PDB file of C-alpha atoms in Angstrom:
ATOM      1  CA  UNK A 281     -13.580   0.535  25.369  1.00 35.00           C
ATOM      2  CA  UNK A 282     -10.536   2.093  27.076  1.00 43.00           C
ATOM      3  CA  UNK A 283     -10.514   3.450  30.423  1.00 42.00           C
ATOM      4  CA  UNK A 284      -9.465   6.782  31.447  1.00 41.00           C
ATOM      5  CA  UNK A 285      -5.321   6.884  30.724  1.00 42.00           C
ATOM      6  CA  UNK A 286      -3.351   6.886  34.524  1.00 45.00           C
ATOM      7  CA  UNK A 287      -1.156   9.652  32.556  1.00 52.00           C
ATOM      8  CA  UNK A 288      -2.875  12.726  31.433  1.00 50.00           C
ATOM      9  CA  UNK A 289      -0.389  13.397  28.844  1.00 55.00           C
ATOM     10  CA  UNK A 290      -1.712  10.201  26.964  1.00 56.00           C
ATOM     11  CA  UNK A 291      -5.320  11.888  26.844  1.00 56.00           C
ATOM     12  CA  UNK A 292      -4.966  12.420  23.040  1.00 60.00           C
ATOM     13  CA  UNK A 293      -4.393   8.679  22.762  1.00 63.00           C
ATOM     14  CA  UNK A 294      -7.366   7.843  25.515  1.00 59.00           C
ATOM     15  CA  UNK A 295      -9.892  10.056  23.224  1.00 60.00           C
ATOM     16  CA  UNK A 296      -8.709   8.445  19.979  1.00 61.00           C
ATOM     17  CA  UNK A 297      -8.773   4.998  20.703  1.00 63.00           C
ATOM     18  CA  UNK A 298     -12.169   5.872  22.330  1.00 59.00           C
ATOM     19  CA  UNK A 299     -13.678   7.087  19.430  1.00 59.00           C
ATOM     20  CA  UNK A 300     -12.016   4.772  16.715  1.00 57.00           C
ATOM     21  CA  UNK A 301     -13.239   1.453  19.039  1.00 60.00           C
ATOM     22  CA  UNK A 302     -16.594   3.142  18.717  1.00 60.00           C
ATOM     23  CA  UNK A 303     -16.425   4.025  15.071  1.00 58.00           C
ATOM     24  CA  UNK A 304     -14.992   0.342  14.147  1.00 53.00           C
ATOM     25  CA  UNK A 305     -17.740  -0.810  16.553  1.00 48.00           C
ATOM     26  CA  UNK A 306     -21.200   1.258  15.732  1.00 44.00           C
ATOM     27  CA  UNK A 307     -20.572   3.219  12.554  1.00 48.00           C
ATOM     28  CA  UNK A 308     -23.196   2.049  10.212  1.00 66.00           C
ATOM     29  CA  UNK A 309     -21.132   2.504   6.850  1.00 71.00           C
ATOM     30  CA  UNK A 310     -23.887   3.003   4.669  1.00 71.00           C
ATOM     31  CA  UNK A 311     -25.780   5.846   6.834  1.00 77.00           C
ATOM     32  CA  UNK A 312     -23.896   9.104   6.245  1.00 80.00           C
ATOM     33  CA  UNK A 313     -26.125  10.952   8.664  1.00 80.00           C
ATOM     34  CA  UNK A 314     -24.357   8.789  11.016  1.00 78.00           C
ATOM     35  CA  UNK A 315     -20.878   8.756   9.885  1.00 82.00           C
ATOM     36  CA  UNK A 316     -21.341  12.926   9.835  1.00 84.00           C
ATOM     37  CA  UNK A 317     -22.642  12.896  13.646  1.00 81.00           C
ATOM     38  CA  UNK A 318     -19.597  10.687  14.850  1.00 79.00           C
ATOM     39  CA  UNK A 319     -17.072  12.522  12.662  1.00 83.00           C
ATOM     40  CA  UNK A 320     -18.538  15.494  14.376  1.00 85.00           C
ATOM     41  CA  UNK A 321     -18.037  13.897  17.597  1.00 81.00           C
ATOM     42  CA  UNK A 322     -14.613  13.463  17.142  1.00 80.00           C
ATOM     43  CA  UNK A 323     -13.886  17.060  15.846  1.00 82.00           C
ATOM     44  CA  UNK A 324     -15.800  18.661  18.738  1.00 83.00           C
ATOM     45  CA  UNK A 325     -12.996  16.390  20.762  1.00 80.00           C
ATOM     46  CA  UNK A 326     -10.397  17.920  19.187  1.00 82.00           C
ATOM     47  CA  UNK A 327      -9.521  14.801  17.147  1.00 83.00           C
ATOM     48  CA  UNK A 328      -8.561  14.824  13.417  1.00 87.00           C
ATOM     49  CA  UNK A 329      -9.943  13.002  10.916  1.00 89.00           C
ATOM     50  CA  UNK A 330      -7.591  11.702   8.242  1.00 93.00           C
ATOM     51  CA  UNK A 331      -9.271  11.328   4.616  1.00 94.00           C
ATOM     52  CA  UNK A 332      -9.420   8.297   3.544  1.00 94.00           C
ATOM     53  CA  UNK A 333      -6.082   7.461   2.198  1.00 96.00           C
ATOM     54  CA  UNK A 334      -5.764   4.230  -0.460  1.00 96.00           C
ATOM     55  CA  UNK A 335      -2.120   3.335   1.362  1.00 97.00           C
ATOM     56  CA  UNK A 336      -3.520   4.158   4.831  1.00 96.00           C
ATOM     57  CA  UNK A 337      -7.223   3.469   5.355  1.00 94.00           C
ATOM     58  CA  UNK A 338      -8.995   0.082   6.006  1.00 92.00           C
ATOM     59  CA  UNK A 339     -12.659  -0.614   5.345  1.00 89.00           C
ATOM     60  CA  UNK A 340     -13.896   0.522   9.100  1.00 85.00           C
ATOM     61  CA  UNK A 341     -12.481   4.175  10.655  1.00 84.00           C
ATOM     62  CA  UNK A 342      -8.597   3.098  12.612  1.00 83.00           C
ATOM     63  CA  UNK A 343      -6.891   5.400  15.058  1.00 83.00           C
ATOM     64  CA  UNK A 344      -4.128   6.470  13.265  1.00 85.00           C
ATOM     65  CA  UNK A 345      -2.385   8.930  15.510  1.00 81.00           C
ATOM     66  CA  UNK A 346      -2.747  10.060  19.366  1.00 78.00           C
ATOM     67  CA  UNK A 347      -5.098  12.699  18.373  1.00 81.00           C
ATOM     68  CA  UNK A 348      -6.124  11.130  15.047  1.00 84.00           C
ATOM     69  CA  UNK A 349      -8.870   8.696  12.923  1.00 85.00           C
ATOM     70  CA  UNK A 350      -8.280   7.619   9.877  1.00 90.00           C
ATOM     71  CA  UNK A 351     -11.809   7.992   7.518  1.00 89.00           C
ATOM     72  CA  UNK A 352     -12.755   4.172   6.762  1.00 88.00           C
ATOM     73  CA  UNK A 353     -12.710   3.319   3.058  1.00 91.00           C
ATOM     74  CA  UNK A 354     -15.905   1.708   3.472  1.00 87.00           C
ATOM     75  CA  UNK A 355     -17.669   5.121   4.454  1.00 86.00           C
ATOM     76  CA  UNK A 356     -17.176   6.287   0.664  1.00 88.00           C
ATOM     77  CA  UNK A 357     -20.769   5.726  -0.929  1.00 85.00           C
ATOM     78  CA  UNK A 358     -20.680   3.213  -3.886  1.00 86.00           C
ATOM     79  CA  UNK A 359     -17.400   1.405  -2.205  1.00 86.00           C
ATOM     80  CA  UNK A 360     -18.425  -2.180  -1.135  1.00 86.00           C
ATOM     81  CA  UNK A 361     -16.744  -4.393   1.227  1.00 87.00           C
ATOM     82  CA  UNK A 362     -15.372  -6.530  -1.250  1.00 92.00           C
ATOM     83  CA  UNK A 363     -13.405  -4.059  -3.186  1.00 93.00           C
ATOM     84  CA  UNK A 364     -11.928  -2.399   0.011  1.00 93.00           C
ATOM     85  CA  UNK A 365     -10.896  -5.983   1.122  1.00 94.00           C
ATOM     86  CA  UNK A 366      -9.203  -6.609  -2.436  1.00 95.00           C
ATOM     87  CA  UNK A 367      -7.363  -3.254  -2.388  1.00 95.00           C
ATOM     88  CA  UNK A 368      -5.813  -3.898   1.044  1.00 96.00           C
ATOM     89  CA  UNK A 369      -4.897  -7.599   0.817  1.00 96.00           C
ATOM     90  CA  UNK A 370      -3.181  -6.220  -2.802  1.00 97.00           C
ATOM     91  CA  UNK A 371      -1.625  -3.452  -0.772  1.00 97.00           C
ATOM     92  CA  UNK A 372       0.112  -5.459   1.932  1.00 96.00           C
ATOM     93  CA  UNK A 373       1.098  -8.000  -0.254  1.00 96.00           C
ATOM     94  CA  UNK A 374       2.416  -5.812  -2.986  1.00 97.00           C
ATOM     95  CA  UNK A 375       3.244  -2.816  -1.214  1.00 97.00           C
ATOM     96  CA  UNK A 376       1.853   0.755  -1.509  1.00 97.00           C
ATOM     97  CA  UNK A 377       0.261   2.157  -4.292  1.00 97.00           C
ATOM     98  CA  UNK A 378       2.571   4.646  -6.015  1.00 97.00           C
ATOM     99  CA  UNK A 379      -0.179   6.039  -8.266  1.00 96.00           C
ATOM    100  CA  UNK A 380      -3.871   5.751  -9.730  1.00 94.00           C
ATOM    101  CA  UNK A 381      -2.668   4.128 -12.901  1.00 96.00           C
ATOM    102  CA  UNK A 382      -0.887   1.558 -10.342  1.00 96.00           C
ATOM    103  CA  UNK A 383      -3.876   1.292  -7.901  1.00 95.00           C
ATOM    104  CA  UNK A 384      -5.948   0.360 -11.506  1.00 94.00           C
ATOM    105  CA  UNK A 385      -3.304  -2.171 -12.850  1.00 96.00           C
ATOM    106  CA  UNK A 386      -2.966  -4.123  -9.725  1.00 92.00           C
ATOM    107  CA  UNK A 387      -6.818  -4.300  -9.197  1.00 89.00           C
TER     108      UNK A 387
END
């Protein structure tokens, strides 16, 4: 966990990579009650949360900004592990995904 920035104009980055290390670390994907509380959490901070984004997300929530968390792929009910793991190795590898039809050819 990060300790309090020595520059209070990095506080936006402070309270994201706060809360992302403790959504990557504690979020139990599968409980939405829980994802809701912590996504709650971050809100009340005055962080945003990013939908989850095909070209963007990974399978756990990511700071994605100084202010901002990116909504883990793996938080979507029905969307296992495996799957989120196959769409980003295809992703890096192949480059973005340009549109569903392209997402569904390459997977």
């Amino acid at each position: 966990m990060p300790g309090i920035p020595p520059n209070p104009q990095r506080w936006g980055d402070w309270k994201a990579s706060l809360i992302g290390d403790g959504l990557a670390d504690t979020a139990d994907m599968d409980r939405t009650d829980k994802v809701v509380t912590l996504i709650d959490e971050c809100q009340r901070m005055g962080l945003e949360v990013e939908p989850p984004d095909v070209n963007a997300s990974q399978y756990m929530f990511t700071v994605s900004g100084p202010a901002a968390i990116r909504y883990g792929l793996g938080a979507i009910k029905g969307v296992g592990e495996a799957a989120v793991e196959s769409m980003i190795t295809e992703r890096v590898t192949h480059g973005p995904y340009r549109s569903l039809r392209d997402l569904c050819r390459r997977l």
